[in-house]
Amino acid sequence: MMNAAKPQGCTNSKLRQLTRIVTRHYDGHLAEAGLRNTQYALLSHVVRLGPIRPGDLARRMHMEASTLTRSLQPLASKEWLKIGAGADERSRLIEATEAGQAKQAEGQRAWKAAQTALNERLGVERVAALHDLLDACIESLDGDTDPAQN
């Protein structure tokens, strides 16, 4: 068995640094479609899952409900998303409009170019290994809200 190296530095800081770099990469490509990465991700989830209740969408995206509400507004104001009545007076449903589906498809082409460029830069094997590691970490930490357990 190999001796594992002791982690150096703050994992959160390293992850945030990587996230900022990767986000800039994807945002640069998605800007061609008039989207930011966060908008594309939200629009893609709604296209794939909608019509969907806001609470269900927030859970699926691992977002706070208030963050989701703020993120939905620009997409609804551009008429890419429709936020309508749900099963009862208190519930809402979010769905992509025809324009939203077209914008998501445009964004998907830009996203694919970003993903291809990232794969070329880092190497497909490294990206696949990173996905496996991230998936395992997400599974281990998902639902962990007690800071004392960290």
XYZ file of C-alpha atoms in Angstrom:
150
model
C 0.000 0.000 0.000
C 1.308 3.438 -0.924
C 1.888 5.992 1.794
C -0.653 8.727 1.279
C 0.787 12.209 1.340
C -0.637 14.480 3.985
C -2.795 17.184 2.367
C -1.095 20.564 2.298
C -3.094 23.756 2.584
C -6.833 24.306 2.697
C -8.976 22.009 0.564
C -11.721 24.634 0.342
C -9.285 27.269 -0.962
C -7.854 24.901 -3.553
C -11.329 23.857 -4.735
C -12.498 27.473 -4.943
C -9.398 28.432 -6.926
C -9.964 25.576 -9.370
C -13.664 26.406 -9.596
C -12.933 30.041 -10.465
C -10.479 29.012 -13.199
C -12.828 26.409 -14.696
C -15.815 28.780 -14.458
C -13.900 31.475 -16.380
C -13.073 28.865 -19.036
C -16.720 27.817 -19.495
C -18.044 31.389 -19.204
C -15.702 32.439 -22.017
C -17.235 29.856 -24.331
C -20.826 30.333 -23.162
C -20.619 34.098 -23.624
C -20.843 33.397 -27.359
C -24.379 32.145 -26.691
C -25.199 35.079 -24.397
C -25.104 32.905 -21.275
C -23.063 32.469 -18.131
C -22.242 28.973 -16.912
C -24.729 29.264 -14.036
C -27.509 30.311 -16.424
C -26.728 27.485 -18.819
C -26.748 24.923 -15.993
C -30.085 26.187 -14.680
C -31.651 26.318 -18.128
C -30.373 22.805 -18.911
C -31.836 21.385 -15.714
C -35.231 22.943 -16.435
C -35.229 21.734 -20.053
C -34.361 18.214 -18.881
C -36.570 18.043 -15.759
C -39.385 20.539 -16.311
C -41.997 21.388 -15.610
C -40.612 21.214 -12.076
C -41.374 22.775 -8.716
C -38.761 25.280 -7.479
C -38.006 23.277 -4.333
C -37.409 20.115 -6.346
C -35.165 21.984 -8.777
C -33.153 23.520 -5.920
C -32.614 20.067 -4.393
C -31.584 18.537 -7.727
C -29.087 21.353 -8.277
C -27.854 21.385 -4.646
C -28.822 25.069 -4.355
C -30.438 27.151 -1.661
C -34.025 28.071 -2.547
C -33.282 31.805 -2.245
C -30.312 31.502 -4.623
C -32.478 29.618 -7.095
C -35.189 32.289 -6.931
C -32.638 35.038 -7.702
C -31.106 32.973 -10.506
C -34.468 32.294 -12.150
C -35.439 35.951 -12.517
C -33.052 36.955 -15.349
C -34.016 33.840 -17.333
C -37.713 34.500 -16.800
C -37.326 38.178 -17.762
C -35.715 37.097 -21.056
C -38.682 34.753 -21.507
C -36.479 31.661 -21.571
C -38.287 30.274 -18.526
C -41.907 30.461 -17.486
C -42.784 30.391 -13.804
C -46.438 29.475 -13.567
C -49.032 28.113 -11.205
C -48.624 24.605 -9.874
C -51.121 22.069 -8.569
C -52.509 24.485 -5.969
C -52.486 28.214 -5.246
C -49.289 28.078 -3.213
C -47.198 26.004 -5.592
C -45.284 27.041 -8.686
C -43.923 25.209 -11.709
C -40.917 26.203 -13.774
C -40.650 25.241 -17.416
C -38.577 26.267 -20.393
C -40.254 28.231 -23.137
C -39.617 27.537 -26.800
C -37.102 30.404 -26.775
C -35.510 28.890 -23.663
C -35.160 25.511 -25.326
C -33.518 27.172 -28.329
C -31.179 29.166 -26.042
C -30.275 25.982 -24.153
C -29.449 24.225 -27.448
C -27.260 27.178 -28.461
C -25.602 27.070 -25.054
C -25.062 23.342 -25.358
C -22.995 23.851 -28.507
C -20.843 26.420 -26.673
C -20.615 24.142 -23.619
C -19.471 21.247 -25.823
C -16.692 23.428 -27.249
C -15.659 24.379 -23.695
C -15.667 20.740 -22.568
C -13.665 19.626 -25.602
C -11.085 22.371 -25.020
C -10.800 21.449 -21.334
C -10.410 17.750 -22.193
C -7.641 18.625 -24.653
C -5.867 20.868 -22.181
C -6.015 18.527 -19.180
C -6.216 15.196 -20.975
C -9.297 12.991 -21.159
C -7.908 10.522 -18.610
C -7.268 13.257 -16.037
C -10.744 14.735 -16.573
C -12.350 11.289 -16.174
C -10.334 10.681 -12.986
C -11.356 14.108 -11.694
C -15.035 13.330 -12.369
C -14.713 10.014 -10.492
C -13.035 11.715 -7.538
C -15.570 14.551 -7.447
C -18.516 12.132 -7.686
C -17.124 10.080 -4.795
C -16.567 13.217 -2.697
C -20.062 14.531 -3.453
C -21.574 11.182 -2.486
C -19.591 11.121 0.766
C -20.413 14.698 1.725
C -23.936 15.150 0.320
C -26.319 16.122 3.085
C -23.493 16.816 5.544
C -24.565 20.082 7.147
C -23.003 19.620 10.594
C -19.726 21.612 10.701
C -18.535 19.457 13.617
C -18.465 16.436 11.282
C -16.055 18.128 8.855
